[in-house]
Amino acid sequence: MMKSVQILLLVTVALMLQPDRGSAQEIRFQSSVNKNVIGLNEPFQLILQISGPQASTIGTPQLPAFEGLVVLGFQGSSTSIQFVNGVMSATKSYTYLLRPDRLGKVTIPSMQIKVGDKSYATTPITVEVVSDPPGSAANPPGKEQQEEVPGLTGDDVYLAAIVSKKNLYQGEQVVVNFKLFTRVQVTSYSIVKKPDAEGLWAEEFPFPTQPTLKNELINGVNYRTAIIGSMAFFPTKPGKLTIDPMILNCEVRVSAKKKRSNFWDDFFQDDFFGSRFGKVVEQKIQTRPVVLTVRPFPEAGKPADFTGTVGDFSVTHSIDKAEIKAGNALTYRLTISGTGNVKSVELPNVIFPEGFEQYEPEISDVINRNGRLISGSKTAEYILIPRVSGKQVIPSVQFHYFDPIEVRYVSRTLEPITIEVERGNASLAGGGFGGGSGEVAMLTRDIRFIKTEDPEFHREIRPVYLAWWFFGLMALPMFVLAGSYLYKRNTVRRSGDVVNIRYRKASSLARRRLKGAKKLIRTDLEDGFYAEMSKALLGFLADKLNVPGASIISAEVKTILKAKDVPAETVEKYIACIQECDFARFAPGGDTQVAFGEFYQKVEDAILDLDKEL
Amino acid sequence: MISTKSCETVPDRAVGSFNPVILVLVVCVTCLFSVPSAAQHESLVGTFQEGNGFYEQKKYHEAIAEYEKILSDGYLSVALLYNLGNACYRIKAYGKAIYYYEKALRISPDDEDIRLNLEMANLRKVDQIELPPAIPLLSFFDNVKSFFPLPLLLTLLLVVYYASVGLIVIRLFRPEWVSRLRFRITRYVLTVLVVVLVPLSGARVYEDLTRVEAVILEKVVEVRSGPSDLETGLFLLHEGTKVEVKNQKGSWLEIRLPDGKVGWILENFAGIV
């Protein structure tokens, strides 16, 4: 009955958790105990395991004579068979019950078996025999105290955080493996909380859904172990930093035999499944917090522009075209790749020549979590538009990082890249891209040089319109105007010259008379009309020529006007008007309004024509 | 670095309302004293050229120190402000560069060098304020108004003014020319020009006299809704932004952005152009 249960258990565990492959290849001979701190006269199990392809065919190993131990008997054997990649492998276990009969350290010596002409030996196990047996047996590292669950002792299942190193530099990668140790059957587990860590940047490796199971001897006790997950941490500051515990919830099947201390308890408590397969209990387990000692970056040899990148990196840069027309876009890529905290890598600043129009770089990072360490790459992609033709050089780029393993700063220098920029087409160079053409053109220009001539200095510079000379210029013509007006008035008054005044007033007087005559047309005062017209004609002439009005006669007028170079035609017309006037005044005939109008027009024309000539 | 204080010692142009008669008197009197004596001029020019020397050696901070010595003595010139602007531009103090260029441009609005360098500096500033879409008719008038630089406008005005007075004088002494065709056409043209130019230059001069502008000199300034630190912050302005100063209360300036936003800032944060 017991034997069959054991076989069943082993087979189910073997099927649930993939066993370590190495055990399937060669014959391995191992011994283990179920506890290594034992009370005096308390029975304990010694298990001998033979695993290998033909394990089942090997005979029962012989127990040597033990010193300080009494063999109580053979408890039974079990066989588990696995097929891995088509190769059958078996593990045969023999369980003996032993009892220590003295206090102190007792050693179970190495045991040997012979298979063919080869012999295999186990490693000796030392157990401690105490008078007061503790509740726990094995005391491996990294185990956290945990609550007691009925049916489980504290060591049956526990979780440990295994750290690759505890002393490290700022920014250095440390990998923490979360390892599950179990002596019982864990049917399932779930992660309650992944560890937080203040002052540390955390990156996760993918957590396996089916962890690889291994057999490990911890202080002589056989445990099944599995790494359920790994995380990488990067300290962001120096000092003592703590990685908080990881909390795991396990469902553990407690073997029924564990409780077989009292037959009656067993009988009443176990249900049907419990009696056959054991009972499933939930156990919350957690790791101990891990304290890391983080050292700051060493000062010796630290480059001035070191930005805190730690790890092992390489840097490359490239352009997509080495020859380009001005105004066309090209892509410049700067990539840093390697192991370390890729996300926090600060890319070196690239200073492009003035002849390039540049846009904000697009930065992307790729993280590889599949290796043993976190690695990846960070890329900055710049779009550049050359505006100036000719050879353009993207200068060399320097990148520094700290290598924590070699404890030194590493500088990587990139060679400058030369780009051949051909003269582009004007419209494109002007501004096919983005902003207005004015803006684009400006980027390739620089400010003008300073003014180097000796300037005039002033306490205060007023704008032009408040400058004294401007006011002077504005005032000057006013004085000129006033002066000339006064001068003119004086000269006229002193000479008593009326000639000038008559001359200037001639036109306006004639116009006034014509206007008066026009009014008379409407009132049909024939005589008055012609009298006014005559006055206008003669008066204008007298004023212009400065002769008394009454003395005007046609012949005289003719000679005077001819002397003034007035065309004969104009003179004739004028004299004709005067004669017509005289004739009409003294020989009135019923002229119509139309005739008046026509005549008026004629006289006006004559006066205007003469006015132009004089 | 250049201290903000030294910027404030730059003598500012008279601002606000003015009485023309008093102004003429003041201008005439101050002109007599505002020009330095020959010996003083020598030393100022010496300092200026020393600054230029530093600039040419690319020692911009030293150049700025030299130039600012002249300012703190209370003297200034267009070339000095322009060179200061250039030196500030070179050390990437674009706010101060814009401030000095604007100041120089205010005195000498038709200087092409200043205009271009200001344009360059403006490209480097943070706040690129987008103007609201212009109202068609208003913007047309604005364009007409600001088509000529003010000095050119004033020169035109002077020419028209002199021509008109000349015409009146001719009429007085040679009345017989008045009726001639050429004379009459000239008279009409001048009348039209006077009708256009006088109000135009008047408006421009008025605007130039009353419009107070300032350039932000601090890297970032929080604009508040009232003249106190307790008032809510409305928006941020960065160095180099030119704003219109509408009002002053204590040490606070009420400013207005080209896009119409209004708020208050401490006067220390901005330099009045």
Tab-separated table of C-alpha atoms in Angstrom, chain B residues 1-263:
chain	number	residue	atom	x	y	z
B	1	MET	CA	26.962	86.638	-16.993
B	2	ILE	CA	25.564	90.053	-17.577
B	3	SER	CA	23.581	91.295	-14.676
B	4	THR	CA	19.998	92.382	-15.092
B	5	LYS	CA	20.787	95.527	-13.211
B	6	SER	CA	23.016	96.907	-15.879
B	7	CYS	CA	20.187	96.660	-18.340
B	8	GLU	CA	18.063	98.908	-16.223
B	9	THR	CA	20.620	101.637	-16.180
B	10	VAL	CA	20.144	102.202	-19.889
B	11	PRO	CA	18.601	105.676	-20.191
B	12	ASP	CA	15.072	105.228	-21.362
B	13	ARG	CA	13.356	107.292	-23.930
B	14	ALA	CA	10.765	109.684	-22.607
B	15	VAL	CA	7.418	107.979	-22.504
B	16	GLY	CA	3.918	109.252	-22.242
B	17	SER	CA	2.130	112.446	-23.049
B	18	PHE	CA	4.136	115.523	-23.912
B	19	ASN	CA	3.699	119.177	-24.408
B	20	PRO	CA	5.356	120.095	-27.726
B	21	VAL	CA	6.461	123.551	-26.632
B	22	ILE	CA	8.069	122.308	-23.454
B	23	LEU	CA	9.507	119.421	-25.356
B	24	VAL	CA	11.171	121.688	-27.888
B	25	LEU	CA	12.699	123.687	-25.076
B	26	VAL	CA	13.809	120.558	-23.250
B	27	VAL	CA	15.277	119.085	-26.396
B	28	CYS	CA	17.145	122.266	-27.245
B	29	VAL	CA	18.536	122.554	-23.737
B	30	THR	CA	19.432	118.883	-23.305
B	31	CYS	CA	21.131	118.801	-26.674
B	32	LEU	CA	23.637	121.287	-25.388
B	33	PHE	CA	24.557	119.006	-22.502
B	34	SER	CA	23.905	115.521	-23.795
B	35	VAL	CA	26.932	115.385	-26.014
B	36	PRO	CA	30.045	114.395	-24.047
B	37	SER	CA	33.085	116.617	-23.932
B	38	ALA	CA	35.952	115.848	-26.280
B	39	ALA	CA	38.034	114.099	-23.608
B	40	GLN	CA	35.079	112.073	-22.414
B	41	HIS	CA	34.253	111.113	-25.976
B	42	GLU	CA	37.800	109.862	-26.405
B	43	SER	CA	37.542	107.575	-23.384
B	44	LEU	CA	34.091	106.299	-24.397
B	45	VAL	CA	35.319	105.457	-27.889
B	46	GLY	CA	38.345	103.753	-26.289
B	47	THR	CA	36.122	101.540	-24.146
B	48	PHE	CA	33.916	100.809	-27.121
B	49	GLN	CA	36.828	99.733	-29.293
B	50	GLU	CA	38.204	97.608	-26.463
B	51	GLY	CA	34.840	95.854	-26.371
B	52	ASN	CA	35.048	95.355	-30.134
B	53	GLY	CA	38.529	93.874	-29.684
B	54	PHE	CA	37.223	91.343	-27.193
B	55	TYR	CA	34.365	90.532	-29.518
B	56	GLU	CA	36.738	89.827	-32.363
B	57	GLN	CA	38.741	87.517	-30.096
B	58	LYS	CA	35.465	85.759	-29.305
B	59	LYS	CA	35.694	86.830	-25.653
B	60	TYR	CA	32.079	87.783	-25.568
B	61	HIS	CA	31.672	88.075	-21.815
B	62	GLU	CA	34.546	90.527	-21.636
B	63	ALA	CA	33.137	92.444	-24.594
B	64	ILE	CA	29.780	92.739	-22.851
B	65	ALA	CA	31.492	94.003	-19.700
B	66	GLU	CA	33.230	96.748	-21.708
B	67	TYR	CA	30.086	97.793	-23.549
B	68	GLU	CA	28.079	97.885	-20.358
B	69	LYS	CA	30.657	100.183	-18.797
B	70	ILE	CA	29.589	102.824	-21.311
B	71	LEU	CA	25.920	102.216	-20.549
B	72	SER	CA	26.482	102.537	-16.819
B	73	ASP	CA	28.259	105.849	-17.484
B	74	GLY	CA	24.969	106.976	-18.910
B	75	TYR	CA	25.914	107.138	-22.571
B	76	LEU	CA	24.608	105.168	-25.470
B	77	SER	CA	24.663	104.922	-29.226
B	78	VAL	CA	23.046	102.770	-31.836
B	79	ALA	CA	26.320	100.988	-32.633
B	80	LEU	CA	26.870	100.268	-28.940
B	81	LEU	CA	23.430	98.712	-28.489
B	82	TYR	CA	23.826	96.740	-31.692
B	83	ASN	CA	27.238	95.364	-30.708
B	84	LEU	CA	25.923	94.488	-27.243
B	85	GLY	CA	23.091	92.644	-28.914
B	86	ASN	CA	25.579	90.698	-31.031
B	87	ALA	CA	27.730	89.765	-28.025
B	88	CYS	CA	24.656	88.585	-26.105
B	89	TYR	CA	23.580	86.582	-29.141
B	90	ARG	CA	26.968	84.885	-29.261
B	91	ILE	CA	26.741	83.727	-25.636
B	92	LYS	CA	23.208	82.531	-26.420
B	93	ALA	CA	21.574	85.131	-24.169
B	94	TYR	CA	18.908	85.648	-26.797
B	95	GLY	CA	16.565	87.565	-24.511
B	96	LYS	CA	19.129	90.268	-23.865
B	97	ALA	CA	20.191	90.236	-27.504
B	98	ILE	CA	16.615	90.900	-28.594
B	99	TYR	CA	16.309	93.603	-25.941
B	100	TYR	CA	19.354	95.473	-27.201
B	101	TYR	CA	18.439	95.051	-30.860
B	102	GLU	CA	14.936	96.348	-30.214
B	103	LYS	CA	16.364	99.308	-28.353
B	104	ALA	CA	18.758	100.071	-31.173
B	105	LEU	CA	16.032	99.651	-33.753
B	106	ARG	CA	13.791	102.045	-31.910
B	107	ILE	CA	16.400	104.750	-32.307
B	108	SER	CA	17.375	103.799	-35.807
B	109	PRO	CA	14.406	101.988	-37.374
B	110	ASP	CA	15.824	101.761	-40.897
B	111	ASP	CA	19.131	100.084	-39.989
B	112	GLU	CA	19.259	96.889	-42.027
B	113	ASP	CA	21.927	95.185	-39.859
B	114	ILE	CA	19.859	95.563	-36.725
B	115	ARG	CA	16.756	94.367	-38.501
B	116	LEU	CA	18.429	91.198	-39.787
B	117	ASN	CA	20.129	90.291	-36.520
B	118	LEU	CA	16.922	90.856	-34.607
B	119	GLU	CA	15.197	88.526	-37.010
B	120	MET	CA	17.895	85.905	-36.349
B	121	ALA	CA	17.600	86.293	-32.595
B	122	ASN	CA	13.830	86.059	-32.815
B	123	LEU	CA	14.169	82.658	-34.465
B	124	ARG	CA	15.974	81.400	-31.372
B	125	LYS	CA	13.487	82.503	-28.774
B	126	VAL	CA	11.056	80.080	-27.161
B	127	ASP	CA	7.720	81.832	-27.496
B	128	GLN	CA	6.714	82.008	-31.129
B	129	ILE	CA	3.393	83.712	-30.720
B	130	GLU	CA	0.923	83.067	-33.444
B	131	LEU	CA	-0.964	86.123	-34.456
B	132	PRO	CA	-4.706	85.904	-34.722
B	133	PRO	CA	-5.967	86.141	-38.304
B	134	ALA	CA	-5.959	89.774	-39.414
B	135	ILE	CA	-9.127	91.640	-40.272
B	136	PRO	CA	-8.747	92.399	-44.028
B	137	LEU	CA	-9.560	96.118	-44.133
B	138	LEU	CA	-7.798	96.952	-40.865
B	139	SER	CA	-4.703	95.068	-41.842
B	140	PHE	CA	-4.686	96.931	-45.154
B	141	PHE	CA	-4.639	100.261	-43.345
B	142	ASP	CA	-2.016	98.962	-40.969
B	143	ASN	CA	0.130	97.894	-43.882
B	144	VAL	CA	-0.234	101.296	-45.534
B	145	LYS	CA	0.581	102.996	-42.254
B	146	SER	CA	3.688	100.998	-41.599
B	147	PHE	CA	4.818	100.724	-45.213
B	148	PHE	CA	7.484	103.423	-44.912
B	149	PRO	CA	9.927	103.453	-42.064
B	150	LEU	CA	9.296	106.499	-39.911
B	151	PRO	CA	12.452	108.420	-40.906
B	152	LEU	CA	11.594	108.077	-44.583
B	153	LEU	CA	8.049	109.196	-43.891
B	154	LEU	CA	9.293	112.231	-42.026
B	155	THR	CA	11.728	113.040	-44.832
B	156	LEU	CA	8.867	112.907	-47.342
B	157	LEU	CA	6.811	115.105	-45.098
B	158	LEU	CA	9.629	117.645	-44.932
B	159	VAL	CA	10.020	117.652	-48.716
B	160	VAL	CA	6.290	118.208	-49.259
B	161	TYR	CA	6.256	120.854	-46.587
B	162	TYR	CA	9.134	122.751	-48.148
B	163	ALA	CA	7.622	122.483	-51.609
B	164	SER	CA	4.294	123.876	-50.366
B	165	VAL	CA	5.924	126.796	-48.627
B	166	GLY	CA	8.039	127.406	-51.722
B	167	LEU	CA	4.875	127.509	-53.809
B	168	ILE	CA	3.268	130.053	-51.519
B	169	VAL	CA	6.345	132.252	-51.664
B	170	ILE	CA	6.411	132.084	-55.467
B	171	ARG	CA	2.773	133.061	-55.587
B	172	LEU	CA	3.564	136.052	-53.427
B	173	PHE	CA	6.403	137.337	-55.570
B	174	ARG	CA	5.517	136.041	-59.012
B	175	PRO	CA	1.716	136.063	-59.134
B	176	GLU	CA	1.762	135.938	-62.935
B	177	TRP	CA	3.109	132.312	-62.711
B	178	VAL	CA	0.155	131.132	-60.723
B	179	SER	CA	-2.094	130.695	-63.736
B	180	ARG	CA	0.462	128.512	-65.551
B	181	LEU	CA	-0.520	124.892	-66.039
B	182	ARG	CA	2.608	123.384	-64.506
B	183	PHE	CA	2.168	125.466	-61.426
B	184	ARG	CA	-1.420	124.379	-61.061
B	185	ILE	CA	-0.614	120.657	-61.373
B	186	THR	CA	2.158	120.983	-58.805
B	187	ARG	CA	-0.311	122.641	-56.464
B	188	TYR	CA	-2.833	119.804	-56.795
B	189	VAL	CA	-0.220	117.090	-56.262
B	190	LEU	CA	1.131	118.846	-53.197
B	191	THR	CA	-2.333	119.255	-51.747
B	192	VAL	CA	-3.009	115.540	-52.104
B	193	LEU	CA	0.343	114.663	-50.547
B	194	VAL	CA	-0.254	116.983	-47.601
B	195	VAL	CA	-3.688	115.471	-47.030
B	196	VAL	CA	-2.175	111.955	-46.992
B	197	LEU	CA	1.160	112.522	-45.299
B	198	VAL	CA	0.251	114.819	-42.429
B	199	PRO	CA	-2.271	112.512	-40.725
B	200	LEU	CA	-0.161	109.464	-41.518
B	201	SER	CA	3.009	110.800	-39.946
B	202	GLY	CA	0.973	112.245	-37.111
B	203	ALA	CA	-0.475	108.837	-36.334
B	204	ARG	CA	2.938	107.186	-36.587
B	205	VAL	CA	4.625	109.708	-34.328
B	206	TYR	CA	1.800	109.436	-31.816
B	207	GLU	CA	2.047	105.656	-31.862
B	208	ASP	CA	5.810	105.799	-31.498
B	209	LEU	CA	5.534	108.141	-28.567
B	210	THR	CA	2.819	106.316	-26.649
B	211	ARG	CA	3.647	102.696	-27.453
B	212	VAL	CA	5.880	101.269	-24.750
B	213	GLU	CA	7.358	97.861	-25.391
B	214	ALA	CA	9.378	95.544	-23.223
B	215	VAL	CA	11.396	92.401	-23.802
B	216	ILE	CA	11.358	89.523	-21.318
B	217	LEU	CA	14.856	89.051	-19.904
B	218	GLU	CA	14.336	86.175	-17.451
B	219	LYS	CA	14.418	82.593	-18.726
B	220	VAL	CA	10.820	81.986	-17.661
B	221	VAL	CA	8.356	84.465	-16.227
B	222	GLU	CA	4.964	83.646	-14.833
B	223	VAL	CA	2.387	86.165	-15.951
B	224	ARG	CA	-0.173	86.894	-13.255
B	225	SER	CA	-3.721	88.164	-13.432
B	226	GLY	CA	-2.997	91.178	-11.234
B	227	PRO	CA	-0.122	93.247	-9.851
B	228	SER	CA	0.752	90.942	-6.961
B	229	ASP	CA	2.484	87.659	-6.281
B	230	LEU	CA	-0.730	86.376	-4.769
B	231	GLU	CA	-2.658	86.647	-8.001
B	232	THR	CA	-3.166	83.534	-10.077
B	233	GLY	CA	-0.579	82.717	-12.692
B	234	LEU	CA	-2.081	82.886	-16.156
B	235	PHE	CA	0.672	81.729	-18.492
B	236	LEU	CA	4.415	81.547	-18.885
B	237	LEU	CA	6.617	83.734	-21.037
B	238	HIS	CA	10.173	82.933	-21.992
B	239	GLU	CA	13.096	85.225	-22.572
B	240	GLY	CA	13.136	87.277	-25.731
B	241	THR	CA	9.403	87.737	-26.098
B	242	LYS	CA	8.415	91.300	-26.913
B	243	VAL	CA	5.331	92.589	-25.169
B	244	GLU	CA	3.456	95.855	-25.133
B	245	VAL	CA	3.387	97.652	-21.798
B	246	LYS	CA	-0.061	99.033	-21.140
B	247	ASN	CA	0.163	100.214	-17.590
B	248	GLN	CA	2.372	100.314	-14.565
B	249	LYS	CA	1.458	99.914	-10.927
B	250	GLY	CA	4.262	99.990	-8.398
B	251	SER	CA	6.879	97.579	-9.623
B	252	TRP	CA	4.382	95.660	-11.768
B	253	LEU	CA	3.799	96.118	-15.458
B	254	GLU	CA	0.600	95.305	-17.252
B	255	ILE	CA	1.579	93.662	-20.475
B	256	ARG	CA	-0.208	92.680	-23.626
B	257	LEU	CA	0.871	90.056	-26.126
B	258	PRO	CA	0.375	90.435	-29.868
B	259	ASP	CA	-2.294	87.731	-29.700
B	260	GLY	CA	-4.276	89.723	-27.166
B	261	LYS	CA	-3.344	87.997	-23.906
B	262	VAL	CA	-3.011	90.428	-21.008
B	263	GLY	CA	-1.348	90.001	-17.619
